[in-house]
Amino acid sequence: MQNQMLAEDIEEVLITPEQIKQKVKELGEQISRDYKDKDLILVGILRGAFIFLADLVREMSIPVKTDFIAISSYGSSSTTSGVVRILKDLDDDIEGRHVLIVEDILDTGLTLNYLVKNLSSRHPASLEICSFVTKEGKQKVPIDLKYCGFRIPNIFVVGYGLDYAQEYRNLPFIGTLKRSIYEDEGHYRLT
Ligand code: 5GP
């Protein structure tokens, strides 16, 4: 019922639950092959990546540990300032371990650029990135993605962990919002 009400705010579904399930399965299998016999830790970026990470680990067939890092995000706006602040750091030490950052969406790349620099300084054995969605042509800094689920055009999307003003994360698909949802908010821009 709740999901149905949220779904009414959606303009267009870009990635369906079936497409998501299939892609997560493929990524889980690929990561399991690539990291077989390695001490792998998945680092989920809160809050957006929690749903993708939860689905991903259940499609993996190798032992895997998880940790989370929380960073400052958009609030209800849709542009990245480039200023990144760690709100909650990792609980575990990553020195000498194989780290795979799990991100919901790659937009400008500023967040990941900061995180890669920060986590590299802790001397992991390897550091790679898996982003579920990547926006075409939006990156301001080059980001080397080892795994990418979907490429989408440069539009603001919600669902499958992605929020607008902290809502819509629980939608089982990724889609765009109807204009009426955000048009009253002066700070919102379709970038
Ligand atoms: P970047 O630093 O790459 O510009 O931004 C990454 C973060 O911005 C993502 O983790 C996500 O929280 C947020 N973000 C970027 N694009 C979108 C979008 O289209 N929808 C939502 N809900 N969040 C986005």
mmCIF file of C-alpha atoms and ligand atoms in Angstrom:
data_model
loop_
_atom_site.group_PDB
_atom_site.id
_atom_site.type_symbol
_atom_site.label_atom_id
_atom_site.label_comp_id
_atom_site.label_asym_id
_atom_site.label_seq_id
_atom_site.Cartn_x
_atom_site.Cartn_y
_atom_site.Cartn_z
ATOM 1 C CA MET A 1 0.000 0.000 0.000
ATOM 2 C CA GLN A 2 2.777 2.387 1.053
ATOM 3 C CA ASN A 3 4.799 1.424 -2.017
ATOM 4 C CA GLN A 4 1.796 1.908 -4.241
ATOM 5 C CA MET A 5 1.316 5.439 -2.891
ATOM 6 C CA LEU A 6 4.993 6.240 -3.462
ATOM 7 C CA ALA A 7 4.812 4.769 -6.960
ATOM 8 C CA GLU A 8 2.131 7.326 -7.828
ATOM 9 C CA ASP A 9 4.814 10.033 -7.581
ATOM 10 C CA ILE A 10 6.892 8.398 -10.309
ATOM 11 C CA GLU A 11 7.003 9.821 -13.823
ATOM 12 C CA GLU A 12 8.839 6.979 -15.520
ATOM 13 C CA VAL A 13 10.371 3.675 -14.498
ATOM 14 C CA LEU A 14 13.884 3.436 -15.967
ATOM 15 C CA ILE A 15 15.060 0.173 -14.426
ATOM 16 C CA THR A 16 12.501 -2.482 -13.474
ATOM 17 C CA PRO A 17 12.708 -4.843 -10.460
ATOM 18 C CA GLU A 18 13.368 -7.748 -12.857
ATOM 19 C CA GLN A 19 16.258 -5.921 -14.537
ATOM 20 C CA ILE A 20 17.666 -5.035 -11.111
ATOM 21 C CA LYS A 21 17.482 -8.631 -9.903
ATOM 22 C CA GLN A 22 19.186 -9.977 -13.009
ATOM 23 C CA LYS A 23 21.973 -7.392 -12.880
ATOM 24 C CA VAL A 24 22.653 -7.891 -9.163
ATOM 25 C CA LYS A 25 22.895 -11.630 -9.786
ATOM 26 C CA GLU A 26 25.427 -11.091 -12.598
ATOM 27 C CA LEU A 27 27.494 -8.698 -10.482
ATOM 28 C CA GLY A 28 27.433 -11.073 -7.496
ATOM 29 C CA GLU A 29 28.666 -13.935 -9.646
ATOM 30 C CA GLN A 30 31.368 -11.851 -11.285
ATOM 31 C CA ILE A 31 32.665 -10.466 -7.980
ATOM 32 C CA SER A 32 32.649 -13.974 -6.485
ATOM 33 C CA ARG A 33 34.822 -15.193 -9.363
ATOM 34 C CA ASP A 34 37.209 -12.231 -9.210
ATOM 35 C CA TYR A 35 37.711 -12.337 -5.428
ATOM 36 C CA LYS A 36 37.825 -16.090 -4.883
ATOM 37 C CA ASP A 37 40.330 -16.910 -2.093
ATOM 38 C CA LYS A 38 40.789 -13.234 -1.229
ATOM 39 C CA ASP A 39 40.036 -11.465 2.043
ATOM 40 C CA LEU A 40 37.258 -9.275 0.654
ATOM 41 C CA ILE A 41 35.460 -6.510 2.482
ATOM 42 C CA LEU A 42 32.569 -4.653 0.868
ATOM 43 C CA VAL A 43 32.308 -1.039 1.979
ATOM 44 C CA GLY A 44 28.787 0.305 1.496
ATOM 45 C CA ILE A 45 28.306 4.051 1.285
ATOM 46 C CA LEU A 46 25.406 5.109 3.457
ATOM 47 C CA ARG A 47 22.753 5.738 3.063
ATOM 48 C CA GLY A 48 21.954 5.034 -0.576
ATOM 49 C CA ALA A 49 23.896 1.790 -1.053
ATOM 50 C CA PHE A 50 22.306 -0.219 1.743
ATOM 51 C CA ILE A 51 19.683 -1.926 -0.426
ATOM 52 C CA PHE A 52 22.052 -2.739 -3.295
ATOM 53 C CA LEU A 53 24.685 -4.065 -0.887
ATOM 54 C CA ALA A 54 22.132 -6.233 0.933
ATOM 55 C CA ASP A 55 21.002 -7.782 -2.353
ATOM 56 C CA LEU A 56 24.540 -8.099 -3.710
ATOM 57 C CA VAL A 57 25.968 -10.100 -0.788
ATOM 58 C CA ARG A 58 23.125 -12.591 -1.138
ATOM 59 C CA GLU A 59 24.154 -13.231 -4.748
ATOM 60 C CA MET A 60 27.751 -13.923 -3.737
ATOM 61 C CA SER A 61 29.084 -17.399 -3.198
ATOM 62 C CA ILE A 62 32.383 -16.555 -1.462
ATOM 63 C CA PRO A 63 33.014 -15.483 2.142
ATOM 64 C CA VAL A 64 32.628 -11.725 2.387
ATOM 65 C CA LYS A 65 32.685 -9.151 5.157
ATOM 66 C CA THR A 66 30.797 -5.878 5.115
ATOM 67 C CA ASP A 67 31.375 -2.469 6.614
ATOM 68 C CA PHE A 68 29.765 0.921 6.086
ATOM 69 C CA ILE A 69 30.874 4.493 5.813
ATOM 70 C CA ALA A 70 28.424 7.389 6.032
ATOM 71 C CA ILE A 71 29.162 10.641 4.304
ATOM 72 C CA SER A 72 27.343 13.920 3.974
ATOM 73 C CA SER A 73 24.895 13.882 1.085
ATOM 74 C CA TYR A 74 22.528 16.085 -0.839
ATOM 75 C CA GLY A 75 19.774 16.676 1.689
ATOM 76 C CA SER A 76 16.807 17.324 -0.562
ATOM 77 C CA SER A 77 18.798 19.089 -3.269
ATOM 78 C CA SER A 78 20.083 17.365 -6.393
ATOM 79 C CA THR A 79 23.498 18.885 -6.934
ATOM 80 C CA THR A 80 26.819 17.793 -5.482
ATOM 81 C CA SER A 81 28.807 20.449 -3.670
ATOM 82 C CA GLY A 82 32.023 18.477 -3.774
ATOM 83 C CA VAL A 83 32.408 18.960 -0.046
ATOM 84 C CA VAL A 84 32.404 15.519 1.525
ATOM 85 C CA ARG A 85 32.318 14.897 5.237
ATOM 86 C CA ILE A 86 32.571 11.541 6.980
ATOM 87 C CA LEU A 87 29.640 11.190 9.365
ATOM 88 C CA LYS A 88 30.416 7.592 10.339
ATOM 89 C CA ASP A 89 33.755 5.977 9.632
ATOM 90 C CA LEU A 90 34.481 2.295 8.988
ATOM 91 C CA ASP A 91 34.458 0.054 12.048
ATOM 92 C CA ASP A 92 37.190 -2.223 10.682
ATOM 93 C CA ASP A 93 40.815 -1.691 9.774
ATOM 94 C CA ILE A 94 41.274 -2.220 6.009
ATOM 95 C CA GLU A 95 45.075 -2.347 5.883
ATOM 96 C CA GLY A 96 46.251 -5.273 3.734
ATOM 97 C CA ARG A 97 42.685 -6.254 2.783
ATOM 98 C CA HIS A 98 40.861 -6.291 -0.525
ATOM 99 C CA VAL A 99 38.300 -3.481 -0.437
ATOM 100 C CA LEU A 100 35.384 -3.069 -2.832
ATOM 101 C CA ILE A 101 33.454 0.178 -2.410
ATOM 102 C CA VAL A 102 29.738 -0.326 -3.087
ATOM 103 C CA GLU A 103 27.981 2.832 -4.273
ATOM 104 C CA ASP A 104 24.409 3.463 -5.377
ATOM 105 C CA ILE A 105 25.061 5.996 -8.132
ATOM 106 C CA LEU A 106 28.043 7.717 -9.718
ATOM 107 C CA ASP A 107 27.181 11.279 -10.667
ATOM 108 C CA THR A 108 29.953 13.910 -10.649
ATOM 109 C CA GLY A 109 32.387 11.448 -9.075
ATOM 110 C CA LEU A 110 33.409 13.919 -6.381
ATOM 111 C CA THR A 111 32.198 11.682 -3.552
ATOM 112 C CA LEU A 112 34.045 8.624 -4.825
ATOM 113 C CA ASN A 113 37.128 10.646 -5.650
ATOM 114 C CA TYR A 114 37.294 11.766 -2.038
ATOM 115 C CA LEU A 115 36.623 8.287 -0.673
ATOM 116 C CA VAL A 116 39.212 6.595 -2.880
ATOM 117 C CA LYS A 117 41.861 9.038 -1.684
ATOM 118 C CA ASN A 118 40.799 8.641 1.929
ATOM 119 C CA LEU A 119 40.642 4.826 1.891
ATOM 120 C CA SER A 120 43.870 4.469 -0.161
ATOM 121 C CA SER A 121 45.761 6.221 2.605
ATOM 122 C CA ARG A 122 44.830 3.301 4.895
ATOM 123 C CA HIS A 123 46.882 0.917 2.690
ATOM 124 C CA PRO A 124 44.387 -1.735 1.551
ATOM 125 C CA ALA A 125 45.771 -4.621 -0.568
ATOM 126 C CA SER A 126 43.468 -3.422 -3.344
ATOM 127 C CA LEU A 127 40.737 -0.825 -3.690
ATOM 128 C CA GLU A 128 38.039 -1.044 -6.374
ATOM 129 C CA ILE A 129 34.574 0.396 -6.964
ATOM 130 C CA CYS A 130 31.220 -1.132 -7.815
ATOM 131 C CA SER A 131 28.539 1.432 -8.652
ATOM 132 C CA PHE A 132 25.043 0.208 -9.369
ATOM 133 C CA VAL A 133 24.187 3.156 -11.627
ATOM 134 C CA THR A 134 26.379 5.600 -13.543
ATOM 135 C CA LYS A 135 25.152 8.831 -15.079
ATOM 136 C CA GLU A 136 26.415 9.347 -18.615
ATOM 137 C CA GLY A 137 28.635 12.352 -19.210
ATOM 138 C CA LYS A 138 28.342 13.801 -15.716
ATOM 139 C CA GLN A 139 31.721 12.962 -14.195
ATOM 140 C CA LYS A 140 33.847 15.946 -13.235
ATOM 141 C CA VAL A 141 36.763 13.770 -12.148
ATOM 142 C CA PRO A 142 37.797 10.468 -13.751
ATOM 143 C CA ILE A 143 36.612 7.485 -11.710
ATOM 144 C CA ASP A 144 37.808 3.997 -12.503
ATOM 145 C CA LEU A 145 34.835 1.652 -11.992
ATOM 146 C CA LYS A 146 35.610 -2.046 -11.814
ATOM 147 C CA TYR A 147 31.904 -2.936 -11.848
ATOM 148 C CA CYS A 148 28.930 -0.947 -13.103
ATOM 149 C CA GLY A 149 25.313 -2.105 -13.168
ATOM 150 C CA PHE A 150 23.538 0.386 -15.423
ATOM 151 C CA ARG A 151 24.285 3.550 -17.356
ATOM 152 C CA ILE A 152 21.519 6.146 -17.380
ATOM 153 C CA PRO A 153 21.119 9.612 -18.905
ATOM 154 C CA ASN A 154 21.793 12.735 -16.864
ATOM 155 C CA ILE A 155 18.529 12.841 -14.905
ATOM 156 C CA PHE A 156 17.635 12.721 -11.221
ATOM 157 C CA VAL A 157 16.348 9.317 -10.188
ATOM 158 C CA VAL A 158 14.915 7.717 -7.047
ATOM 159 C CA GLY A 159 14.232 4.209 -5.802
ATOM 160 C CA TYR A 160 16.269 1.108 -4.926
ATOM 161 C CA GLY A 161 18.077 3.023 -2.171
ATOM 162 C CA LEU A 162 18.106 6.408 -3.894
ATOM 163 C CA ASP A 163 16.125 9.121 -2.144
ATOM 164 C CA TYR A 164 14.499 12.453 -2.636
ATOM 165 C CA ALA A 165 14.353 14.254 0.742
ATOM 166 C CA GLN A 166 14.995 10.873 2.384
ATOM 167 C CA GLU A 167 11.947 9.246 0.794
ATOM 168 C CA TYR A 168 11.452 6.785 -2.088
ATOM 169 C CA ARG A 169 14.439 4.598 -1.105
ATOM 170 C CA ASN A 170 12.103 1.624 -0.653
ATOM 171 C CA LEU A 171 10.756 1.597 -4.212
ATOM 172 C CA PRO A 172 11.773 -1.689 -5.871
ATOM 173 C CA PHE A 173 12.635 0.062 -9.166
ATOM 174 C CA ILE A 174 14.622 3.113 -10.292
ATOM 175 C CA GLY A 175 12.657 5.932 -11.853
ATOM 176 C CA THR A 176 12.132 9.653 -12.246
ATOM 177 C CA LEU A 177 9.841 11.797 -10.108
ATOM 178 C CA LYS A 178 6.833 13.707 -11.349
ATOM 179 C CA ARG A 179 7.525 17.418 -11.599
ATOM 180 C CA SER A 180 4.746 18.239 -9.143
ATOM 181 C CA ILE A 181 6.700 16.522 -6.357
ATOM 182 C CA TYR A 182 9.613 18.917 -6.410
ATOM 183 C CA GLU A 183 8.531 22.027 -8.307
ATOM 184 C CA ASP A 184 7.734 23.975 -5.117
ATOM 185 C CA GLU A 185 11.250 23.476 -3.815
ATOM 186 C CA GLY A 186 13.461 26.314 -5.073
ATOM 187 C CA HIS A 187 16.696 24.476 -4.378
ATOM 188 C CA TYR A 188 15.906 21.548 -6.657
ATOM 189 C CA ARG A 189 17.599 21.546 -10.043
ATOM 190 C CA LEU A 190 17.688 18.944 -12.762
ATOM 191 C CA THR A 191 21.386 18.959 -13.508
HETATM 192 P P1 5GP B 1 28.615 12.454 -6.867
HETATM 193 O O1 5GP B 1 29.597 12.829 -5.802
HETATM 194 O O2 5GP B 1 29.096 11.349 -7.770
HETATM 195 O O3 5GP B 1 28.155 13.647 -7.646
HETATM 196 O O4 5GP B 1 27.304 12.019 -6.131
HETATM 197 C C1 5GP B 1 27.141 10.786 -5.564
HETATM 198 C C2 5GP B 1 25.980 10.809 -4.606
HETATM 199 O O5 5GP B 1 25.021 11.803 -4.971
HETATM 200 C C3 5GP B 1 25.240 9.506 -4.638
HETATM 201 O O6 5GP B 1 25.778 8.607 -3.717
HETATM 202 C C4 5GP B 1 23.829 9.914 -4.303
HETATM 203 O O7 5GP B 1 23.681 9.958 -2.902
HETATM 204 C C5 5GP B 1 23.707 11.306 -4.843
HETATM 205 N N1 5GP B 1 23.078 11.331 -6.179
HETATM 206 C C6 5GP B 1 23.663 11.590 -7.361
HETATM 207 N N2 5GP B 1 22.785 11.507 -8.376
HETATM 208 C C7 5GP B 1 21.609 11.187 -7.811
HETATM 209 C C8 5GP B 1 20.303 10.934 -8.348
HETATM 210 O O8 5GP B 1 20.017 10.979 -9.550
HETATM 211 N N3 5GP B 1 19.344 10.602 -7.443
HETATM 212 C C9 5GP B 1 19.576 10.528 -6.102
HETATM 213 N N4 5GP B 1 18.542 10.201 -5.333
HETATM 214 N N5 5GP B 1 20.788 10.745 -5.568
HETATM 215 C C10 5GP B 1 21.790 11.064 -6.417
#
